PDB file of C-alpha atoms in Angstrom:
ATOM      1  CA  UNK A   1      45.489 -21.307  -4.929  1.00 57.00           C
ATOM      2  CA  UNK A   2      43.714 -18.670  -6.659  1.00 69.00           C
ATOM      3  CA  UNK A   3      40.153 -17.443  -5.038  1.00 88.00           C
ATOM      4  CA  UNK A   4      37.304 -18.651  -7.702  1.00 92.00           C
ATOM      5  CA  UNK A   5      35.411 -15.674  -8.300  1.00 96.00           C
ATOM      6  CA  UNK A   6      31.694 -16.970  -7.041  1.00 97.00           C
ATOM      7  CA  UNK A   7      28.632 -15.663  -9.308  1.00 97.00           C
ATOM      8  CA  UNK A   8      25.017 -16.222  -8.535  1.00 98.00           C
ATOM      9  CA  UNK A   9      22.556 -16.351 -11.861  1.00 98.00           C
ATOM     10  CA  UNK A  10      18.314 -15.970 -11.813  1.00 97.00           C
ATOM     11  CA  UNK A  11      17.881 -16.319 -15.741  1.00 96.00           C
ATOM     12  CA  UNK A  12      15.068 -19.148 -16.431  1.00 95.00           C
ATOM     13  CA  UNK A  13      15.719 -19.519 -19.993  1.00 94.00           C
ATOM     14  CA  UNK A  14      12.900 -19.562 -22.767  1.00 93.00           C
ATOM     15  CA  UNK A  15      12.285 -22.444 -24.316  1.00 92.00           C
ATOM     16  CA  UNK A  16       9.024 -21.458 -25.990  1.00 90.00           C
ATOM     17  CA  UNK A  17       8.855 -18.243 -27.222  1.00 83.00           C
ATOM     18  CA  UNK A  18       5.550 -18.051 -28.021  1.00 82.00           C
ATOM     19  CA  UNK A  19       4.376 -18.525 -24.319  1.00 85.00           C
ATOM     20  CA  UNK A  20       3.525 -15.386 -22.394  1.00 81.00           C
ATOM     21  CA  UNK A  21       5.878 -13.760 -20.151  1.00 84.00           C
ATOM     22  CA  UNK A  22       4.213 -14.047 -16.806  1.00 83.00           C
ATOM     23  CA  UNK A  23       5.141 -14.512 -13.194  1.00 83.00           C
ATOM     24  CA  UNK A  24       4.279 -18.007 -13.348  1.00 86.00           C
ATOM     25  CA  UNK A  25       6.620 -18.262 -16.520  1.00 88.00           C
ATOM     26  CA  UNK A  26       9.299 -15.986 -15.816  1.00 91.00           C
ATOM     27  CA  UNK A  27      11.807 -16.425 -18.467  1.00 91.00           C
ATOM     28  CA  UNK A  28      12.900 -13.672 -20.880  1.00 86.00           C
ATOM     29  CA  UNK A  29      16.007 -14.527 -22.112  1.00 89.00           C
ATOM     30  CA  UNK A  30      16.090 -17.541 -25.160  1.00 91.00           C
ATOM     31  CA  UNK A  31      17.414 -20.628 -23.596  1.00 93.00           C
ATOM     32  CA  UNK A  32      19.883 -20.982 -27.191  1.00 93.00           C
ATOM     33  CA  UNK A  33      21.515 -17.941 -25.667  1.00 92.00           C
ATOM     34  CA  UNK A  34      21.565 -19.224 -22.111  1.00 94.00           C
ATOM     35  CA  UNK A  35      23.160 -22.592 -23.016  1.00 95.00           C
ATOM     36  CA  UNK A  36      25.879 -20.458 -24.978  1.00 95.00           C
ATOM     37  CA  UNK A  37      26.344 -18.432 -21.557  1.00 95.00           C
ATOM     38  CA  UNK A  38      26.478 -21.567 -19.473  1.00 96.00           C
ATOM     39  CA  UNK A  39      29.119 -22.685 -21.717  1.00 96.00           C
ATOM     40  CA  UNK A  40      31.280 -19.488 -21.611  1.00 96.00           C
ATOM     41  CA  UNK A  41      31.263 -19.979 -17.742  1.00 96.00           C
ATOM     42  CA  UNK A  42      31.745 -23.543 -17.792  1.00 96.00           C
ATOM     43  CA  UNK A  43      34.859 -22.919 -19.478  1.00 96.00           C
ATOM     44  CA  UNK A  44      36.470 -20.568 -17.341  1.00 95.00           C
ATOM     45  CA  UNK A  45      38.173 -22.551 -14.680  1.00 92.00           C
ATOM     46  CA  UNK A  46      38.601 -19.260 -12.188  1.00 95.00           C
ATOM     47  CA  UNK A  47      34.637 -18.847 -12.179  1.00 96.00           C
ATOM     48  CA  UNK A  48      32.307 -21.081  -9.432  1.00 96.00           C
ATOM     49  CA  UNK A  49      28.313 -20.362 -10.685  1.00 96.00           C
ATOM     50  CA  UNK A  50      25.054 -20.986  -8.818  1.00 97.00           C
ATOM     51  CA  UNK A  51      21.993 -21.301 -10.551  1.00 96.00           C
ATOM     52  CA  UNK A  52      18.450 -20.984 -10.494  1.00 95.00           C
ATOM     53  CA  UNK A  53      18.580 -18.496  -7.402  1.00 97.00           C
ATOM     54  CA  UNK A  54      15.142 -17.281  -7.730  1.00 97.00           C
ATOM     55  CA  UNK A  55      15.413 -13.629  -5.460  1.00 97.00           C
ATOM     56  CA  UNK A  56      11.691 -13.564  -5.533  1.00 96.00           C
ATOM     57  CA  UNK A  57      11.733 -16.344  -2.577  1.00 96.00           C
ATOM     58  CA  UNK A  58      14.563 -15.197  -0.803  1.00 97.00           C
ATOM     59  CA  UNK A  59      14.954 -13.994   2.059  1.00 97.00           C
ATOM     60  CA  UNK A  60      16.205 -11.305   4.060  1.00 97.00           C
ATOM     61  CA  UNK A  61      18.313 -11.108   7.670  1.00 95.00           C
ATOM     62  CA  UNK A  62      19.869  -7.788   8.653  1.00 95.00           C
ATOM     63  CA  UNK A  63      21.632  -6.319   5.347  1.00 93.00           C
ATOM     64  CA  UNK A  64      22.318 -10.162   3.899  1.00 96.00           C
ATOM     65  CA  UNK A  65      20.173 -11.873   1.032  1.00 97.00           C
ATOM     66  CA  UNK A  66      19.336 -15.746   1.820  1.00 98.00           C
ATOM     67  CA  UNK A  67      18.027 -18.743  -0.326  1.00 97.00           C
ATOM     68  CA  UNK A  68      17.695 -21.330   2.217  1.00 94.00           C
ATOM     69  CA  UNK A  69      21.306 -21.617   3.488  1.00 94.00           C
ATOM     70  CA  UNK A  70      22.625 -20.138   0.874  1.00 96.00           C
ATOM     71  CA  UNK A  71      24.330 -16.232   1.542  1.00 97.00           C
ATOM     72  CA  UNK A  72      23.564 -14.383  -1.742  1.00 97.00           C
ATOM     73  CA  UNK A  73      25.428 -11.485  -0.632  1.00 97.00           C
ATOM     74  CA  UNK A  74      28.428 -13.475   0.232  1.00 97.00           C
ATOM     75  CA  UNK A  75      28.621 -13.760  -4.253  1.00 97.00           C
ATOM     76  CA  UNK A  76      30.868 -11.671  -5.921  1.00 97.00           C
ATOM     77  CA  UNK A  77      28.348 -10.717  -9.044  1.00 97.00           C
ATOM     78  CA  UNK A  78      24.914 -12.008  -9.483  1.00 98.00           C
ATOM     79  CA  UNK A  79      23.134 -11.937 -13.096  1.00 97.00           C
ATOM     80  CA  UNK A  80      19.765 -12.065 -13.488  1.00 96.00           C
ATOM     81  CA  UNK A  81      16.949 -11.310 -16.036  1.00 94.00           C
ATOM     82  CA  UNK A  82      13.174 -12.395 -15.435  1.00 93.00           C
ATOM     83  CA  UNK A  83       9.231 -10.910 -14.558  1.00 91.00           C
ATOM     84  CA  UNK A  84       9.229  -9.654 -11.248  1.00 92.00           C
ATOM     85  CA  UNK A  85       6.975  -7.445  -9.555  1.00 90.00           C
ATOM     86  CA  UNK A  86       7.581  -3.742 -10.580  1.00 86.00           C
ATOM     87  CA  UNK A  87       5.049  -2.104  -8.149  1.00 84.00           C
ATOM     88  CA  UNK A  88       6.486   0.770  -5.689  1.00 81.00           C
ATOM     89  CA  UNK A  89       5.997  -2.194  -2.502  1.00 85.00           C
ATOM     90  CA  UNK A  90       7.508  -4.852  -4.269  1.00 91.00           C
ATOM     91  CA  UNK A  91       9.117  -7.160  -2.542  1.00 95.00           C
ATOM     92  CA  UNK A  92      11.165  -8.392  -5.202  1.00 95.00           C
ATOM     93  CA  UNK A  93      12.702  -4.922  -6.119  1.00 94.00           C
ATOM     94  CA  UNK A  94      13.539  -4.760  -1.637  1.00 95.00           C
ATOM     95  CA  UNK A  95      15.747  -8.064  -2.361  1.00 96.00           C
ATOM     96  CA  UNK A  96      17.362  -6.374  -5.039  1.00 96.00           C
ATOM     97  CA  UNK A  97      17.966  -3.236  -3.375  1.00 95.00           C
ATOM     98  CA  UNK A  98      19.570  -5.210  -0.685  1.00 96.00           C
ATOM     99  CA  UNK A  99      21.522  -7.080  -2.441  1.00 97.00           C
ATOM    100  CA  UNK A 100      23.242  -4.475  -4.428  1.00 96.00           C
ATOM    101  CA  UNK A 101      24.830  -3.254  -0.909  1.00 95.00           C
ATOM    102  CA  UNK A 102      26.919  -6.195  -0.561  1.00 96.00           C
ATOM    103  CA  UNK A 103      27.417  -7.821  -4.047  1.00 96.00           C
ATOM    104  CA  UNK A 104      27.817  -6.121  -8.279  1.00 96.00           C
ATOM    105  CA  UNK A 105      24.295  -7.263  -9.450  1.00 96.00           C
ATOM    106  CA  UNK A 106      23.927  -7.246 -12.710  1.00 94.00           C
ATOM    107  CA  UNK A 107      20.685  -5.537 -14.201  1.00 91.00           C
ATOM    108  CA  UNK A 108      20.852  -3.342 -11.153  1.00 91.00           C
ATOM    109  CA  UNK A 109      18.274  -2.488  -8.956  1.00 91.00           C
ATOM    110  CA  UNK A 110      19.504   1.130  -9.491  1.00 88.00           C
ATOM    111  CA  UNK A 111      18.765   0.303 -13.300  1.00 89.00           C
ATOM    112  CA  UNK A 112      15.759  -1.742 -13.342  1.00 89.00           C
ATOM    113  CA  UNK A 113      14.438   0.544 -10.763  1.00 87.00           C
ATOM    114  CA  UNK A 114      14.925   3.788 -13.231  1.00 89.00           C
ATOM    115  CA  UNK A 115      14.409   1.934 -16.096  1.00 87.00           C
ATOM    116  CA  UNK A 116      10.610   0.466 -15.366  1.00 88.00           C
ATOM    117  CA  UNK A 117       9.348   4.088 -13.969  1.00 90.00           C
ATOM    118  CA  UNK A 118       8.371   5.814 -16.977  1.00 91.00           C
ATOM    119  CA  UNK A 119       7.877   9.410 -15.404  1.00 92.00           C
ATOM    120  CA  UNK A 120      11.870   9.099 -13.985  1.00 91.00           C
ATOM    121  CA  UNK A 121      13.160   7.338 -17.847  1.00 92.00           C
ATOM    122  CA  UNK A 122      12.030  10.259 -19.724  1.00 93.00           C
ATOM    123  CA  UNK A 123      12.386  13.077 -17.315  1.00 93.00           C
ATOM    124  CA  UNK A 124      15.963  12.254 -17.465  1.00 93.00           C
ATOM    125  CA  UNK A 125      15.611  11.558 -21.215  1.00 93.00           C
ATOM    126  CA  UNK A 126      14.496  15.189 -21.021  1.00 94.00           C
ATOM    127  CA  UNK A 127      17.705  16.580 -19.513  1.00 95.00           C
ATOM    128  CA  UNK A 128      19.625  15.425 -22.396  1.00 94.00           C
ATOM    129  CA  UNK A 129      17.440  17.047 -25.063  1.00 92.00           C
ATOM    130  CA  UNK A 130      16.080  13.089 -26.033  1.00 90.00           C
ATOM    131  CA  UNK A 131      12.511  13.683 -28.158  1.00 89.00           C
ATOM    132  CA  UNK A 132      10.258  11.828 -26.101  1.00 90.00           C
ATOM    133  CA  UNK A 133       6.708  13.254 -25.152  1.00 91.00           C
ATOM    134  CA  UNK A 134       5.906  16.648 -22.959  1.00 93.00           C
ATOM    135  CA  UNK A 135       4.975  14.962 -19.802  1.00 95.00           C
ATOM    136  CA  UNK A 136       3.661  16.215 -16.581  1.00 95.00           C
ATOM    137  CA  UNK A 137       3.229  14.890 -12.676  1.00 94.00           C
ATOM    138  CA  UNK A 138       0.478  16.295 -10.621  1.00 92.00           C
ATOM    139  CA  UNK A 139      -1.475  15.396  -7.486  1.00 90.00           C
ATOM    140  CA  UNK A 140      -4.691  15.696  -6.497  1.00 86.00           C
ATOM    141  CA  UNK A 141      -4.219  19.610  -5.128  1.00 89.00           C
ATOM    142  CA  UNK A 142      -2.803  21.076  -8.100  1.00 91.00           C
ATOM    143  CA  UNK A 143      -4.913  19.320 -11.436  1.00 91.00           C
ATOM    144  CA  UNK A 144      -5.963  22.915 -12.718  1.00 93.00           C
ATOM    145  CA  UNK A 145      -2.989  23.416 -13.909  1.00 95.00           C
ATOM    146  CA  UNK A 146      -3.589  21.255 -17.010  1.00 93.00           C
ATOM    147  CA  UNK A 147      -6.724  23.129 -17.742  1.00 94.00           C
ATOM    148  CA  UNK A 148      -5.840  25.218 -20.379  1.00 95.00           C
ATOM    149  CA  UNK A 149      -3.242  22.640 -21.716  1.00 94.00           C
ATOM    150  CA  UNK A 150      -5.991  20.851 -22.933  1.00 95.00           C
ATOM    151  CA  UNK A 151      -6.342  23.162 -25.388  1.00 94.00           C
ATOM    152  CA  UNK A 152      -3.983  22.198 -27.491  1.00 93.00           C
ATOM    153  CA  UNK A 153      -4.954  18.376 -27.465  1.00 93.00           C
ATOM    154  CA  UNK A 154      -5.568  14.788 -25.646  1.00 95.00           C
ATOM    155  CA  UNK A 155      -3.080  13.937 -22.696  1.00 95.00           C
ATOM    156  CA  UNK A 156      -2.569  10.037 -21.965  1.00 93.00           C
ATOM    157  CA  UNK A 157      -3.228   9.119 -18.005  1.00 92.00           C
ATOM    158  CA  UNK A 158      -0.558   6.357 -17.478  1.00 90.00           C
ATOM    159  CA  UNK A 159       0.209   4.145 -14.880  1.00 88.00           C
ATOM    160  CA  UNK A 160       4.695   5.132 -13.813  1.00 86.00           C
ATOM    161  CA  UNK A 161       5.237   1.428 -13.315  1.00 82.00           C
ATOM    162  CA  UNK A 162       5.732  -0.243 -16.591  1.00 69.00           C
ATOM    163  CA  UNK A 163       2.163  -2.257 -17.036  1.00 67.00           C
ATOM    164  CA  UNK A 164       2.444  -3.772 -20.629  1.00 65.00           C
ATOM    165  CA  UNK A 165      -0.115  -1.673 -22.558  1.00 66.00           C
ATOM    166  CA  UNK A 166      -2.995  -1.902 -19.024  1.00 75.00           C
ATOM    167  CA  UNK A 167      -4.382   1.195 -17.475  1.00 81.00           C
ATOM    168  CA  UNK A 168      -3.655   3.762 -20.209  1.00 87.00           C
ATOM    169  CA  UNK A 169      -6.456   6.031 -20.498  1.00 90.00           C
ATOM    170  CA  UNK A 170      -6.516   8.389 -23.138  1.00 92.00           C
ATOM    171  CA  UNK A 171      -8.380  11.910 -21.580  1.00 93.00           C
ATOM    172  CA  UNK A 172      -9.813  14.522 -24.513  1.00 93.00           C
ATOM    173  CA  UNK A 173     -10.324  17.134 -22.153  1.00 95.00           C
ATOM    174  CA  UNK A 174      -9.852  18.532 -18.873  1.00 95.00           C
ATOM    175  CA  UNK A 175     -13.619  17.722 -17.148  1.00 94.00           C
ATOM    176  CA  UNK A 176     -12.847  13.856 -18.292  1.00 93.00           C
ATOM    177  CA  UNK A 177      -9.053  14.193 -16.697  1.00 93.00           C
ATOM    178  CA  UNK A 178     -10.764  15.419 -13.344  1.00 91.00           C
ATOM    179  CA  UNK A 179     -13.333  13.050 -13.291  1.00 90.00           C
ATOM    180  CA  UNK A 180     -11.064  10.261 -13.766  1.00 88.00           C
ATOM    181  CA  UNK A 181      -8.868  11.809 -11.053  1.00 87.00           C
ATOM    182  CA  UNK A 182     -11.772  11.551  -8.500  1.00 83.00           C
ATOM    183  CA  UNK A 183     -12.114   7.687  -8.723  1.00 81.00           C
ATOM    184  CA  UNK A 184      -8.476   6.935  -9.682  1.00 78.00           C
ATOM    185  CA  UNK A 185      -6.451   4.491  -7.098  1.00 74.00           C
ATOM    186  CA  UNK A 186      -3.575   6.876  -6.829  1.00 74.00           C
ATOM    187  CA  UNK A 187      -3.496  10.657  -5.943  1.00 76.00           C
ATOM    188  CA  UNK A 188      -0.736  11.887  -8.029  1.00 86.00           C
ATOM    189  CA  UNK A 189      -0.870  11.714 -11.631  1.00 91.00           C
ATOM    190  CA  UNK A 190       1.901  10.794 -14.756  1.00 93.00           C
ATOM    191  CA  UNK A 191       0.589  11.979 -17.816  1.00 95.00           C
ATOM    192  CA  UNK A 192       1.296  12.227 -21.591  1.00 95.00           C
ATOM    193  CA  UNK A 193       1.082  14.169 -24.228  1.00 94.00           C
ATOM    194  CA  UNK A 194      -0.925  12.369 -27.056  1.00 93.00           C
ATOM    195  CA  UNK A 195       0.767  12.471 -30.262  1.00 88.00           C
ATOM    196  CA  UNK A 196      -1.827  10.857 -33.472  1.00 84.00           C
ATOM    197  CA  UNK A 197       0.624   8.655 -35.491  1.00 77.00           C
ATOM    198  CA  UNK A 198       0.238   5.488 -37.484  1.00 77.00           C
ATOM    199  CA  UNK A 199       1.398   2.534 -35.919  1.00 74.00           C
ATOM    200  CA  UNK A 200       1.787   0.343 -38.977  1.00 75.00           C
ATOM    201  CA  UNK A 201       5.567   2.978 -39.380  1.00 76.00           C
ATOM    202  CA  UNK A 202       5.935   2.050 -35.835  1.00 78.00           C
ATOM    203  CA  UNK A 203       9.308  -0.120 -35.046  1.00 82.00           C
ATOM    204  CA  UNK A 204      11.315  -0.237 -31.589  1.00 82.00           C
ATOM    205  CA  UNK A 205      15.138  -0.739 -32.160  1.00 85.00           C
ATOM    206  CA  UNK A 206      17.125  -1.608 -29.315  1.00 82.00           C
ATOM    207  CA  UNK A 207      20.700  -0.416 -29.313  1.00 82.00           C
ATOM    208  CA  UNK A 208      24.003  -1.011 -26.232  1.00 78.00           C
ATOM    209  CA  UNK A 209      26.768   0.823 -26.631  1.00 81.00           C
ATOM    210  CA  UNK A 210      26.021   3.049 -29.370  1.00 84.00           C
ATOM    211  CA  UNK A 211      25.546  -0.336 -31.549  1.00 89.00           C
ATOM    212  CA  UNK A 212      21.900  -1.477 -32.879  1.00 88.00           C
ATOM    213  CA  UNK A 213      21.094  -4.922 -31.625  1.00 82.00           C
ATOM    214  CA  UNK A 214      17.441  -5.675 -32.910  1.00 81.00           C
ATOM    215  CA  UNK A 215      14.542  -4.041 -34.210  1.00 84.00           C
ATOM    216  CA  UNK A 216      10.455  -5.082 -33.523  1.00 77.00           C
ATOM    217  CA  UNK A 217       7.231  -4.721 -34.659  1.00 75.00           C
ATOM    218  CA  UNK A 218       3.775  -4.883 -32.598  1.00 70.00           C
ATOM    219  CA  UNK A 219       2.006  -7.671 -33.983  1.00 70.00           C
ATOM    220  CA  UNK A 220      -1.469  -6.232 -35.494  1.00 67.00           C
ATOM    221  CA  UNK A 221      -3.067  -8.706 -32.957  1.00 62.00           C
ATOM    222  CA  UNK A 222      -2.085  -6.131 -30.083  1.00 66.00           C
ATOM    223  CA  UNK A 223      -2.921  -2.712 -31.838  1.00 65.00           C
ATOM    224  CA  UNK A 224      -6.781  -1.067 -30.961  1.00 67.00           C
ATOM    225  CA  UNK A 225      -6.421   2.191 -32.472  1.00 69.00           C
ATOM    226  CA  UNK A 226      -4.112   4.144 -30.454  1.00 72.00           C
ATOM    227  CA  UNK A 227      -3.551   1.725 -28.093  1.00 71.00           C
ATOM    228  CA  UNK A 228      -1.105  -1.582 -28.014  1.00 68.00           C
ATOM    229  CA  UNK A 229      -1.862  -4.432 -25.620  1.00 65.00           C
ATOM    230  CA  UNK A 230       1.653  -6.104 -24.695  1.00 63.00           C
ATOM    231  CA  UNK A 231       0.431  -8.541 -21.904  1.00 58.00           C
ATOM    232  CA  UNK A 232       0.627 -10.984 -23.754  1.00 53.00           C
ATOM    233  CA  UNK A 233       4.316 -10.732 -24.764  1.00 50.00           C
TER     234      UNK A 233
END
């Protein structure tokens, strides 16, 4: 008899998409497009699925991922797609690191780890020539070196993690950069070039593959001037 490959899925489906994303309301993904997903899986008679194993609980023993008795890391592929905790200690991000030693985890740790640190995204986005904005990293021993770049405009102070629009700080000039620096929770620095451009010709597309999935607007709701609040999402 033919070994049923075993996959492990974490994707609380949306049912109302005008309720916030938050921790307490993790879903992302529209539950239309989950039930069409459970029903590609259901119909595959060489696939076993496990659902609803929320990582964020787990826990872990050695190099293996648990949900009460259950071995995550004993699953061939596990799929999931919700809020989690981005920061650098997360303990969320740990279980997925883990994870990915023993078992193909979809949305990657690898990936999501990349993907949510702005400073690493476009650095590399850099390397391949990508327009995104002049960016710099500093600490707290070398912030002269921006001095004279503020000459030729604002700079954005941003948190790396991806924070949904909180803790952007726009700085005008250098004294307001180093006074910000003094009080500031970390002691290195990811900042931005500011670029003045009108947000009503603003639209995000989202592409895989070379193909264009979607495109989105900010609602006006969100937009202060320069700055879009996306907490709310």
């Amino acid at each position: 008899m033919k070994t049923k490959i075993k996959i492990g899925l974490w994707i609380p489906p949306r049912h109302d998409m005008n309720r916030s994303i938050t921790p307490d309301n993790p879903a992302h993904i529209d539950a239309r497009i989950y039930k069409l997903f459970k029903e590609f899986l259901d119909s595959q008679d060489h696939i076993e699925y496990y659902e609803n194993l929320d990582f964020r609980h787990a826990v872990i023993r050695n190099h293996e991922v648990f949900i009460n008795d259950l071995c995550l890391s004993e699953l061939d592929h596990f799929f999931w797609m919700g809020m989690i905790d981005r920061s650098y200690n997360s303990y969320h991000l740990e279980v997925l690191r883990c994870l990915e030693m023993s078992v193909e985890v979809h949305n990657s740790f690898s990936f999501f780890n990349l993907a949510t640190d702005k400073f690493s995204t476009f650095s590399l986005l850099h390397t391949h020539t990508i327009p995104v904005p002049e960016l710099y990293l500093l600490n707290s021993e070398n912030l002269d070196f921006l001095r004279s770049r503020f000459e030729s405009g604002p700079f954005l102070l941003k948190p790396r993690r991806s924070s949904f629009g909180q803790g952007i700080i726009k700085l005008d000039s250098f004294d307001h950069f180093r006074d910000i620096a003094e009080y500031h929770k970390q002691k290195h620095y990811y900042l931005e070039r500011f670029y003045k451009n009108d947000i009503s010709q603003w639209t995000g597309v989202t592409c895989f593959n070379n193909n264009i999935l979607y495109a989105f607007r900010k609602k006006e709701s969100k937009i202060s001037t320069w700055k879009v609040y996306d907490k709310d999402s």
